[in-house]
mmCIF file of C-alpha atoms in Angstrom:
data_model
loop_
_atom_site.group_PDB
_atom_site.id
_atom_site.type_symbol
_atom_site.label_atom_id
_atom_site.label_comp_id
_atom_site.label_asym_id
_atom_site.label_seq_id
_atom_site.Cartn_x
_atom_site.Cartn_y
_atom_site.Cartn_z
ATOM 1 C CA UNK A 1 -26.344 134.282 -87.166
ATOM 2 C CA UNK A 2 -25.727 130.984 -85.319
ATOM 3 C CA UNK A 3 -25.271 129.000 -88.536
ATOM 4 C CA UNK A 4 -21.655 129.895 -88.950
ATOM 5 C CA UNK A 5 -21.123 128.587 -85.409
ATOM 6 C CA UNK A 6 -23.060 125.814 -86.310
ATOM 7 C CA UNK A 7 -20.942 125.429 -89.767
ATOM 8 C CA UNK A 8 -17.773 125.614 -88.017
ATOM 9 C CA UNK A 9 -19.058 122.163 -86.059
ATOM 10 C CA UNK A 10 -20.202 120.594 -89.006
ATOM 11 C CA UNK A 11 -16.190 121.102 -90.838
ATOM 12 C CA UNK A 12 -14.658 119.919 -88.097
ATOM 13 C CA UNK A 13 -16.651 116.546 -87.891
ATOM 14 C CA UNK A 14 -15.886 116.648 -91.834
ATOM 15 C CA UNK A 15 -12.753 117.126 -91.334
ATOM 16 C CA UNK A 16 -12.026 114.602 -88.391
ATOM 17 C CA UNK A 17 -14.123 111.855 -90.303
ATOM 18 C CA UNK A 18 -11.757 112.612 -93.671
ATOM 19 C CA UNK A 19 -8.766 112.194 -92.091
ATOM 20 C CA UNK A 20 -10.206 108.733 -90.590
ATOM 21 C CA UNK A 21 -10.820 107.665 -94.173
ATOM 22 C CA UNK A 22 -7.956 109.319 -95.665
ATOM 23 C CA UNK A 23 -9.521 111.431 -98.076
ATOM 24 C CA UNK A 24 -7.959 113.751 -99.622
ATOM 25 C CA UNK A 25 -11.477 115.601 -101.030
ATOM 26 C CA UNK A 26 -14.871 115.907 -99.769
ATOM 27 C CA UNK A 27 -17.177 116.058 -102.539
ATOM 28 C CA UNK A 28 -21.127 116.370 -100.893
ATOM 29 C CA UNK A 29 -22.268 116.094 -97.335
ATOM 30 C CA UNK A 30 -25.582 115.560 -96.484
ATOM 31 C CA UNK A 31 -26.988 116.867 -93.121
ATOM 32 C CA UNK A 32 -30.722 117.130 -91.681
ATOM 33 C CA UNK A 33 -31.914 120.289 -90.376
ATOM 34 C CA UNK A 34 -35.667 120.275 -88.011
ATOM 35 C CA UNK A 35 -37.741 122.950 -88.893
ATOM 36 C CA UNK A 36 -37.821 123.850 -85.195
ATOM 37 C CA UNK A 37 -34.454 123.761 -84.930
ATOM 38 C CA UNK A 38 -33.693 127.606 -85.422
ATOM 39 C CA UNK A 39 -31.115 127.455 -88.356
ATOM 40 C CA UNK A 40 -32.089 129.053 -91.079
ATOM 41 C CA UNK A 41 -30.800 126.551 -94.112
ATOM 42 C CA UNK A 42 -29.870 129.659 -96.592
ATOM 43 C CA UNK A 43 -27.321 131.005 -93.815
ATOM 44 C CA UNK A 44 -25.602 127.953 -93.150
ATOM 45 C CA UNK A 45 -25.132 127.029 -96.806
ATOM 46 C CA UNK A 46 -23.418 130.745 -97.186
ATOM 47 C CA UNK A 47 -21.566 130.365 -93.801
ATOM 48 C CA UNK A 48 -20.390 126.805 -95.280
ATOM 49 C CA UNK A 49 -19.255 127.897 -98.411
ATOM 50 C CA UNK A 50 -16.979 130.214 -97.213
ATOM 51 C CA UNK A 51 -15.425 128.547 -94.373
ATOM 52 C CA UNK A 52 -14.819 125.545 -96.381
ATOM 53 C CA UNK A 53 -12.303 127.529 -98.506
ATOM 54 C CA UNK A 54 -8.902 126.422 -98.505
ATOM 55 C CA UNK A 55 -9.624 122.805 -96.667
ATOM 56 C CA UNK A 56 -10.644 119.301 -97.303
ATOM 57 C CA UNK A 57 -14.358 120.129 -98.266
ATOM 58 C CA UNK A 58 -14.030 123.328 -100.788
ATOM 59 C CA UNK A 59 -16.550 123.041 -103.171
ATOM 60 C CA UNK A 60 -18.208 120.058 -102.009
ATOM 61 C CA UNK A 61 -22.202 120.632 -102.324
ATOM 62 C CA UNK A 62 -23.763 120.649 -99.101
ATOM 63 C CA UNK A 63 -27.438 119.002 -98.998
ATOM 64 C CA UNK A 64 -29.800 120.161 -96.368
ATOM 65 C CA UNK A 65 -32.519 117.870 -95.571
ATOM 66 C CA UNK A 66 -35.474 120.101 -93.980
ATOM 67 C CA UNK A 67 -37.120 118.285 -91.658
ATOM 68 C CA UNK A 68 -40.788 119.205 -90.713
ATOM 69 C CA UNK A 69 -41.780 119.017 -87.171
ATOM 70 C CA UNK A 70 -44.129 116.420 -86.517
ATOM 71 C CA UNK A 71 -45.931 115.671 -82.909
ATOM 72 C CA UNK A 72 -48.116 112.747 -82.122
ATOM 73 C CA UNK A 73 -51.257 112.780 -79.226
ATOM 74 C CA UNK A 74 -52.320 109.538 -78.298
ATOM 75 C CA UNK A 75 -55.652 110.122 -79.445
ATOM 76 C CA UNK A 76 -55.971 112.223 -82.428
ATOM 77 C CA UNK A 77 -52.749 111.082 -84.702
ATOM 78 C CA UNK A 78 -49.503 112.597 -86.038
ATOM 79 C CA UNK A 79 -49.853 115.985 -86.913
ATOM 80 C CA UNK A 80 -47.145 118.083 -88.803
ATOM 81 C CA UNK A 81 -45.843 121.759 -89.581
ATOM 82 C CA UNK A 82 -46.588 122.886 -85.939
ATOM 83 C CA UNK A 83 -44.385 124.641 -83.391
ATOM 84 C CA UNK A 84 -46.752 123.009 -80.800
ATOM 85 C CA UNK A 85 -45.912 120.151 -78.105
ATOM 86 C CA UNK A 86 -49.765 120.279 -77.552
ATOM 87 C CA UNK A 87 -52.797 118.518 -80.300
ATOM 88 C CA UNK A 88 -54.018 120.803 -82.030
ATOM 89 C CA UNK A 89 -56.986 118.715 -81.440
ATOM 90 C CA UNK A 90 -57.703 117.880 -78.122
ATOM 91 C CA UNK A 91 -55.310 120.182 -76.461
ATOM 92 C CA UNK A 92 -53.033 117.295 -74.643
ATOM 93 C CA UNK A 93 -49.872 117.368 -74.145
ATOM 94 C CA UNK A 94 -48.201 115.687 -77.416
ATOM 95 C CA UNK A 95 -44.831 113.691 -78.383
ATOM 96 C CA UNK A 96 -42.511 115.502 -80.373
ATOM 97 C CA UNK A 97 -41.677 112.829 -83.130
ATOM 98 C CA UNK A 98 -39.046 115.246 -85.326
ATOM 99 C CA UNK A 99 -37.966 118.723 -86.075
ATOM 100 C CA UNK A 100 -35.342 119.313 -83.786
ATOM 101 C CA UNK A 101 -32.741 117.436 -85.871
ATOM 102 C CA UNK A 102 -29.305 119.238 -86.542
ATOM 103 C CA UNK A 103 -27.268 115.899 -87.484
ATOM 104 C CA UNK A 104 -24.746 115.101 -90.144
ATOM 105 C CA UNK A 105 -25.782 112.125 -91.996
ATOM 106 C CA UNK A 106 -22.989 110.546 -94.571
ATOM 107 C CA UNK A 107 -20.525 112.218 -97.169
ATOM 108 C CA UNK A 108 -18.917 111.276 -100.627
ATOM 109 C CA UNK A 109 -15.337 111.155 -100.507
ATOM 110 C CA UNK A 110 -12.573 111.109 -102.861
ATOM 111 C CA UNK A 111 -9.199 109.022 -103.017
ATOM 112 C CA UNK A 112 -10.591 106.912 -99.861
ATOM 113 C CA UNK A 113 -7.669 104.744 -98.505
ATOM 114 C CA UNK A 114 -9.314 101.463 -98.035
ATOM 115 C CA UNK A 115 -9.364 100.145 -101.389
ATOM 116 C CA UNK A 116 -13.155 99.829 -101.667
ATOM 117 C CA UNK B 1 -17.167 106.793 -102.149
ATOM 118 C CA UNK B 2 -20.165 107.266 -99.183
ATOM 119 C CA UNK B 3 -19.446 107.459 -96.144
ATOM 120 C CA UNK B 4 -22.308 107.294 -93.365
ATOM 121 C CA UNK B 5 -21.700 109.833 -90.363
ATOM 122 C CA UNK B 6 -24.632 110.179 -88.177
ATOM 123 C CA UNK B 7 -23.617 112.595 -85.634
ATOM 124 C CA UNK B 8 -25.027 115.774 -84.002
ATOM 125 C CA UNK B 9 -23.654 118.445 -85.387
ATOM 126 C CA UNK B 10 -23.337 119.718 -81.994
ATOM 127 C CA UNK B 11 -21.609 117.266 -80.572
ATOM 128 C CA UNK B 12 -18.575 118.925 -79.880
ATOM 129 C CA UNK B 13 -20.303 121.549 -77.618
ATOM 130 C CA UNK B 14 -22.284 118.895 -75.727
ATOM 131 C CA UNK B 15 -19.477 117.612 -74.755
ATOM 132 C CA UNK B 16 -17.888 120.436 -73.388
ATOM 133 C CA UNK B 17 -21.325 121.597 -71.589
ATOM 134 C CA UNK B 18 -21.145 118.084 -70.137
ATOM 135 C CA UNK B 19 -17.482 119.061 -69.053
ATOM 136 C CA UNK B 20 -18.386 122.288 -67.204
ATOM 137 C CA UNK B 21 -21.797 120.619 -65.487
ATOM 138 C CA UNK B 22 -18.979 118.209 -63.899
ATOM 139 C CA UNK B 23 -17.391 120.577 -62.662
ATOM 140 C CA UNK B 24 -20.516 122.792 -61.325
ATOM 141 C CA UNK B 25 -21.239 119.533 -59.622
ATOM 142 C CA UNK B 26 -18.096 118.825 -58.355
ATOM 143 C CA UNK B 27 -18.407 122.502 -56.530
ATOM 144 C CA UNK B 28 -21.868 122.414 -55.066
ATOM 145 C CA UNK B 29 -22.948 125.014 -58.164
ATOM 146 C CA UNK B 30 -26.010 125.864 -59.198
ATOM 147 C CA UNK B 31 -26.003 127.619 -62.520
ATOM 148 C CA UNK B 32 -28.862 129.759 -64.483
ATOM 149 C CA UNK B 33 -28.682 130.345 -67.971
ATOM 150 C CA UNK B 34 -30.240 133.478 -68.997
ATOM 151 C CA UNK B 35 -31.551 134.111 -71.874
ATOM 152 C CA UNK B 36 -33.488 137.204 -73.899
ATOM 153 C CA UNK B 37 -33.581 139.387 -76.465
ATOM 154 C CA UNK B 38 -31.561 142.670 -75.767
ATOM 155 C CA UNK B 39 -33.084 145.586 -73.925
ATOM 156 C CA UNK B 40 -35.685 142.847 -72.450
ATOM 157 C CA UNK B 41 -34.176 143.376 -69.035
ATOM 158 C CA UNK B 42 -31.534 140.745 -68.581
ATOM 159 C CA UNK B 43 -29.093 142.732 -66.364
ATOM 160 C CA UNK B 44 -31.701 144.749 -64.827
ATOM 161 C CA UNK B 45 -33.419 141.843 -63.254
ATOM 162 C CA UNK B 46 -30.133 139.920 -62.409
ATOM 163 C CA UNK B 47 -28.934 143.350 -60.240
ATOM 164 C CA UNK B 48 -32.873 143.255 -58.687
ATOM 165 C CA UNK B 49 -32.080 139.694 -57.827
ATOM 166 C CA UNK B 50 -28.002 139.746 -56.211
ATOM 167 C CA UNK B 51 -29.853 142.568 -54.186
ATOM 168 C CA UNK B 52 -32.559 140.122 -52.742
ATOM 169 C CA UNK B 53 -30.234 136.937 -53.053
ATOM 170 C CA UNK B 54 -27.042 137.710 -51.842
ATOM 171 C CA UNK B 55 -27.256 137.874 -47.790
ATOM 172 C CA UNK B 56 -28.708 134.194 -48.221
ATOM 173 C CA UNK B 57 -25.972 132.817 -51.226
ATOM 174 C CA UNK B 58 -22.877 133.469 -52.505
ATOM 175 C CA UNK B 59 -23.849 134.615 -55.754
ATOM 176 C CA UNK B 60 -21.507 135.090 -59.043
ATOM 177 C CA UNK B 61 -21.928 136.111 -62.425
ATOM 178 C CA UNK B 62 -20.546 135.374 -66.062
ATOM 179 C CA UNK B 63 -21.401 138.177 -68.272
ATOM 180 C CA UNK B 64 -21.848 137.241 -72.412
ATOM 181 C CA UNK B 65 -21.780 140.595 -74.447
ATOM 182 C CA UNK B 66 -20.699 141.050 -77.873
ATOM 183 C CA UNK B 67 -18.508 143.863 -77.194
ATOM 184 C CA UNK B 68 -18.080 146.615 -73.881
ATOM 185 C CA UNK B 69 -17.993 145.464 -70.424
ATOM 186 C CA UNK B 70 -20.992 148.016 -69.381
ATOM 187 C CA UNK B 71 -22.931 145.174 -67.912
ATOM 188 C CA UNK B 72 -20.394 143.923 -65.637
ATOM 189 C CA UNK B 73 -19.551 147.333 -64.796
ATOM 190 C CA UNK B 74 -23.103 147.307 -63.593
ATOM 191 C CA UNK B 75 -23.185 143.944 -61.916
ATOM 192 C CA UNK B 76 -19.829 144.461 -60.031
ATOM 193 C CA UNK B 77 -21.142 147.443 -58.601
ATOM 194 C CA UNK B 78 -23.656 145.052 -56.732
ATOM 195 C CA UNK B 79 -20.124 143.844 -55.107
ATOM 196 C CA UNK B 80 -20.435 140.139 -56.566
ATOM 197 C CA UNK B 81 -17.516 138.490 -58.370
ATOM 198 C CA UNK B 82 -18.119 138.941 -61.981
ATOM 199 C CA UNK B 83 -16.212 137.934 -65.479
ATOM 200 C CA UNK B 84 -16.859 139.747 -68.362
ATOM 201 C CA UNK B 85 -17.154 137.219 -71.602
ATOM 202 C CA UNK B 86 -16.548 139.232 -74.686
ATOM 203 C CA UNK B 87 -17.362 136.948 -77.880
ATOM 204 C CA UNK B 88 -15.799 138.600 -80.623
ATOM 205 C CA UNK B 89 -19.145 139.405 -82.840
ATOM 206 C CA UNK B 90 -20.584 135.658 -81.349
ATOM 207 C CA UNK B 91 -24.448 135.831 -80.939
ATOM 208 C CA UNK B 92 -24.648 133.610 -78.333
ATOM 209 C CA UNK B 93 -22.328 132.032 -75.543
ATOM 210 C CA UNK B 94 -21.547 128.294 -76.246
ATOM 211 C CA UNK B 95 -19.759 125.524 -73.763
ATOM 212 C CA UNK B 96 -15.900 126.515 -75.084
ATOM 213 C CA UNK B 97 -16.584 130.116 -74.235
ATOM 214 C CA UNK B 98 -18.287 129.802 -70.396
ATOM 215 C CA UNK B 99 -15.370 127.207 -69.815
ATOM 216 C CA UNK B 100 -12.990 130.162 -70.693
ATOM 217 C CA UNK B 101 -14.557 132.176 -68.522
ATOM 218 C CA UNK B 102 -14.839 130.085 -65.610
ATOM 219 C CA UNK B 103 -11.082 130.055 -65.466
ATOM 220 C CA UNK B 104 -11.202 133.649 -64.756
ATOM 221 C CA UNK B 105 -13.369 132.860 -61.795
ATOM 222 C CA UNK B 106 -12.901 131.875 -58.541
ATOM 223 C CA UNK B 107 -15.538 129.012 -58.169
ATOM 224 C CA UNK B 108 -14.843 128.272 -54.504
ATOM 225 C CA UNK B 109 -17.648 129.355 -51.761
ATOM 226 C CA UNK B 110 -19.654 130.198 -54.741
ATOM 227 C CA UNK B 111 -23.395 129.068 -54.609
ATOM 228 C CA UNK B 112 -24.969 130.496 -57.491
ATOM 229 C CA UNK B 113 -23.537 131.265 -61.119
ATOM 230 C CA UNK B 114 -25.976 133.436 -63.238
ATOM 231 C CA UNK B 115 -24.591 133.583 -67.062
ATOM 232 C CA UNK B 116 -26.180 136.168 -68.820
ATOM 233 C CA UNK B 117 -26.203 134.859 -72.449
ATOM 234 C CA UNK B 118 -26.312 137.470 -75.404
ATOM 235 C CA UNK B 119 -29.146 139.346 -76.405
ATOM 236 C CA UNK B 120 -30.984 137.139 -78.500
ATOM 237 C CA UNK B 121 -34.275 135.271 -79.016
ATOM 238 C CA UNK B 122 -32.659 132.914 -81.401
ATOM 239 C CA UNK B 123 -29.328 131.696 -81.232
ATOM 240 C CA UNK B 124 -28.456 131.532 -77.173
ATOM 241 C CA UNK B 125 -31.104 128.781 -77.224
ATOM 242 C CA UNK B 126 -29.292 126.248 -79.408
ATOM 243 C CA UNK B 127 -26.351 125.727 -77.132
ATOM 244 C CA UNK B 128 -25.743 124.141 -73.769
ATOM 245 C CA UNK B 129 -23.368 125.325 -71.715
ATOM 246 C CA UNK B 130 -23.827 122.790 -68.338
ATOM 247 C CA UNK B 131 -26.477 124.718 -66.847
ATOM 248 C CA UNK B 132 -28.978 123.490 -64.492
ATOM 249 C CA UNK B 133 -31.956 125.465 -65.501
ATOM 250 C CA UNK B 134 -32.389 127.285 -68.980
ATOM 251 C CA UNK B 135 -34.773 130.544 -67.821
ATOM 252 C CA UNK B 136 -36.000 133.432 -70.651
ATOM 253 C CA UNK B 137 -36.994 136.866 -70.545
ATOM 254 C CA UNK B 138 -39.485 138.122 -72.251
ATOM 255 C CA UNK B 139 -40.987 142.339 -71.584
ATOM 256 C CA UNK B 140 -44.559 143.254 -72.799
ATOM 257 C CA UNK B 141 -43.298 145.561 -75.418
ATOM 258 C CA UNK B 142 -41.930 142.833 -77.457
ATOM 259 C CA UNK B 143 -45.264 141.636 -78.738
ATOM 260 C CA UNK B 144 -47.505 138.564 -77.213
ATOM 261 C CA UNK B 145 -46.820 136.292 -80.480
ATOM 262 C CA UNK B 146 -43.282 135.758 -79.875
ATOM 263 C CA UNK B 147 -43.361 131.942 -78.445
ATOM 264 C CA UNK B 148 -44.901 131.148 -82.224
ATOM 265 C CA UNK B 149 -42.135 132.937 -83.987
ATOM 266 C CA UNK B 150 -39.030 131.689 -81.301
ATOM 267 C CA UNK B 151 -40.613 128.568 -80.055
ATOM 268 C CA UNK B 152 -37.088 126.747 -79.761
ATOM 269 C CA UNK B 153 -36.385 129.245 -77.015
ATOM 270 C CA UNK B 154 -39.890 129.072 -75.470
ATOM 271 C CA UNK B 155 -39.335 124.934 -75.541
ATOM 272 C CA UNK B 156 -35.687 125.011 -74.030
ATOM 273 C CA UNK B 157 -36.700 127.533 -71.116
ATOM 274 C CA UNK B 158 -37.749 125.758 -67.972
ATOM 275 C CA UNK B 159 -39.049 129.136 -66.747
ATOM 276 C CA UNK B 160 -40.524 132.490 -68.877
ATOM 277 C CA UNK B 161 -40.180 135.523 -67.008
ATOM 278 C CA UNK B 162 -42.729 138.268 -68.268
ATOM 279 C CA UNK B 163 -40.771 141.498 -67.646
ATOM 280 C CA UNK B 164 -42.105 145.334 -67.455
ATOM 281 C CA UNK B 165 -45.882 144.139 -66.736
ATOM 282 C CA UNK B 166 -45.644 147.686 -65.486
ATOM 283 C CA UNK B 167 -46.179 148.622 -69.203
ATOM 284 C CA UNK B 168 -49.239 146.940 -69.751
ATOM 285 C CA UNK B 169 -51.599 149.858 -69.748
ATOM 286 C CA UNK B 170 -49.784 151.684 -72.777
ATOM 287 C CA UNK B 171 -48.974 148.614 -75.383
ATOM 288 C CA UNK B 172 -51.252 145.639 -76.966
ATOM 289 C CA UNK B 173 -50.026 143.099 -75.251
ATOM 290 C CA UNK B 174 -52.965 140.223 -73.825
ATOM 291 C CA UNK B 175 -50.881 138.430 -70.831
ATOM 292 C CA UNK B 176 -53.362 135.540 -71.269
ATOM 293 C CA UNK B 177 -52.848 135.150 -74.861
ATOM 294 C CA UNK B 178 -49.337 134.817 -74.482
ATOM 295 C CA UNK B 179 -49.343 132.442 -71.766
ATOM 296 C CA UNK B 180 -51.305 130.206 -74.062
ATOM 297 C CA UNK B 181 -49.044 130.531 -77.045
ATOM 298 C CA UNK B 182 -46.401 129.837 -74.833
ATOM 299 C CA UNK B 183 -47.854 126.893 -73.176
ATOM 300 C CA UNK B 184 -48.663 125.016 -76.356
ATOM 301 C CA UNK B 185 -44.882 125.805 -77.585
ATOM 302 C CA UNK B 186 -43.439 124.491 -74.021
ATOM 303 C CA UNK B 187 -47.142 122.728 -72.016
ATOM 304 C CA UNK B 188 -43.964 122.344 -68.766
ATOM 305 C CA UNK B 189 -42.909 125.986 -68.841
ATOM 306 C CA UNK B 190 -43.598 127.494 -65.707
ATOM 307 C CA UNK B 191 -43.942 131.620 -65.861
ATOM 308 C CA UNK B 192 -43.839 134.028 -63.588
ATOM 309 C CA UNK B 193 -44.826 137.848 -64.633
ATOM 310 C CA UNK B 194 -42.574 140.608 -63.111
ATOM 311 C CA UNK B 195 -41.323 143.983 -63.144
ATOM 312 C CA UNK B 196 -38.181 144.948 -62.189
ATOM 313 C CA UNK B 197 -39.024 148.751 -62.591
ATOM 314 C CA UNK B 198 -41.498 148.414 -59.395
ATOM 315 C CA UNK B 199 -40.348 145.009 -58.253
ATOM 316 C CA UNK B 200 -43.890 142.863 -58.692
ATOM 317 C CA UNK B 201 -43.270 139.485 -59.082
ATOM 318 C CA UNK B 202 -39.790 139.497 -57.606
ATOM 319 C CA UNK B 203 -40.443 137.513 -54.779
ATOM 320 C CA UNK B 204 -42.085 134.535 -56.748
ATOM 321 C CA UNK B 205 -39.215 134.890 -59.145
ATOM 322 C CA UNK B 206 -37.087 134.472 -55.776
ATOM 323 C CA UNK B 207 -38.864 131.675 -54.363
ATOM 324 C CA UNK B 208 -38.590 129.600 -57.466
ATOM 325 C CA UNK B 209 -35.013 130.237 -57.977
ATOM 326 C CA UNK B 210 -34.268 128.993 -54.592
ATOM 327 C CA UNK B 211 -36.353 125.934 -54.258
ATOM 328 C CA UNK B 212 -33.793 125.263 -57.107
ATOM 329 C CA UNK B 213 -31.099 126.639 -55.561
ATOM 330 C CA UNK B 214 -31.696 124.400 -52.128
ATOM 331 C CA UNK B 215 -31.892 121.343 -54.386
ATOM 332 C CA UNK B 216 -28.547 121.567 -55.643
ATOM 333 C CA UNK B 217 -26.440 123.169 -53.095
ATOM 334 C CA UNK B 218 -25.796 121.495 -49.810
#
């Protein structure tokens, strides 16, 4: 349910960073979502598409990177797919290396102002 | 053309949260964030705990519902300040809305600021507001194998309050199980088991919350 929320914040960057290049259309963003992150990618691709209507980014294909969550113990290794902050091993308490990602990472632009 | 971004998605709202925990500091404030899903026992256990609390601190409260003001109906009837948040179909309270409702507060000689987020075991946890301490609420009826399905709200929670252990005779619930599952979600979670029907656990729930409290307000 969060994803439109969470779709709202991801326009506005788009919007602020389109207007910085003068762009007059997005045409794909790409974003990474963590698998422990609790957004459900399916909802936010709805919630995008239809508050993107009507502004700089209608109809611009939204690519969601899933990130798996990956933890590392000092002594057994990395270990992925796990909601755990513990090794599945050896029971220690274990680094979270990824899967809490919600980031925007670049987007294609049309009609850029700076000539390039 | 591409254009790199890199940003949290988020950002905006961290921000804000960052804001508001200025301003909390700035007042001697220490704020709980309260999270659970609904009918777990939120406002329940925040009346139990003005009732033990309140000769000690000067306690208010910032009340996140979708709709109706029958919590801080409840809640003011405990004769604390309270401000009702409604948020419009929102299912959770983020930084712009608490900063909206703080305005409707008088922050002043208060001590303590519970928010009661909205019922929710998802959402809620996603979203700073400037808190101090993230705490969740969990009753045995919900099932023991919740930190593996929510574990973002297991991992965010400094402290898991285990509500209506009251209940344990009639439903499959194994307390040790669950602490386990929680623990490998969150291995720093501390968790206290209560009930706020008979009041066991209160007083641990009360120590803990103000050994926090004393190391934020002078």
């Amino acid at each position: 349910m969060h994803e439109t929320a969470i779709a709202q914040s991801l326009l506005e960057i788009v919007k602020e960073q389109a207007l910085l290049y003068g762009a007059k259309k997005v045409t794909r963003i790409r974003i990474k979502v963590g698998a422990l992150s609790g957004v459900v990618p399916e909802a936010l691709q709805f919630a995008f598409e239809v508050l993107s209507r009507g502004g700089v980014a209608e109809g611009a294909r939204l690519e969601i990177e899933e990130v798996p969550s990956r933890i590392r113990c000092e002594d057994c290794g990395v270990f992925e797919g796990t909601p755990f902050l513990v090794c599945p091993n050896c029971g220690k308490l274990a680094e979270l290396l990824s899967g809490r990602e919600l980031e925007i990472e670049s987007m294609e632009i049309e009609d850029g102002g700076e000539g390039s | 053309m591409e254009v790199r971004v890199v940003k949290d998605i988020l950002e905006a709202n961290e921000v804000i949260a960052r804001e508001n925990r200025r301003l909390f500091e700035q007042e001697g404030l220490y704020v709980l964030n309260l999270m659970g899903a609904p009918g777990t026992g939120k406002t329940t256990l925040l009346e139990r705990t003005i009732e033990l609390l309140k000769d000690r601190w000067r306690v208010g409260v910032l009340e996140g519902d979708i709709a109706t003001t029958r919590d801080s109906e409840r809640i003011a009837s405990h004769g604390v300040p309270v401000v009702q948040i409604n948020t419009g179909g929102a299912c959770h309270l983020d930084g712009n809305m608490v900063r909206g409702g703080l305005g409707a507060l008088d922050l002043r000689g208060l001590q303590v600021l519970f928010v009661e987020n909205v019922g929710n075991l998802v959402c809620p946890a996603e979203f700073n507001i400037g808190e101090d301490d993230k705490a969740m609420i969990l009753s045995v009826t919900e099932g023991d194998d919740k930190p593996l399905k929510y574990p973002l709200m297991f991992q965010v929670s400094s402290l898991l309050l285990l509500n209506k252990i009251d209940l344990l005779p009639y439903v499959d619930f194994d307390v040790e199980r669950f602490k386990e599952y929680a623990r490998r979600v969150n291995p720093q979670i501390e968790i206290i088991e209560v009930s706020c029907k008979t009041g066991q656990g209160l007083s641990d729930w009360v120590k803990w919350l103000e050994s926090r409290i004393a190391q934020k307000v002078k």
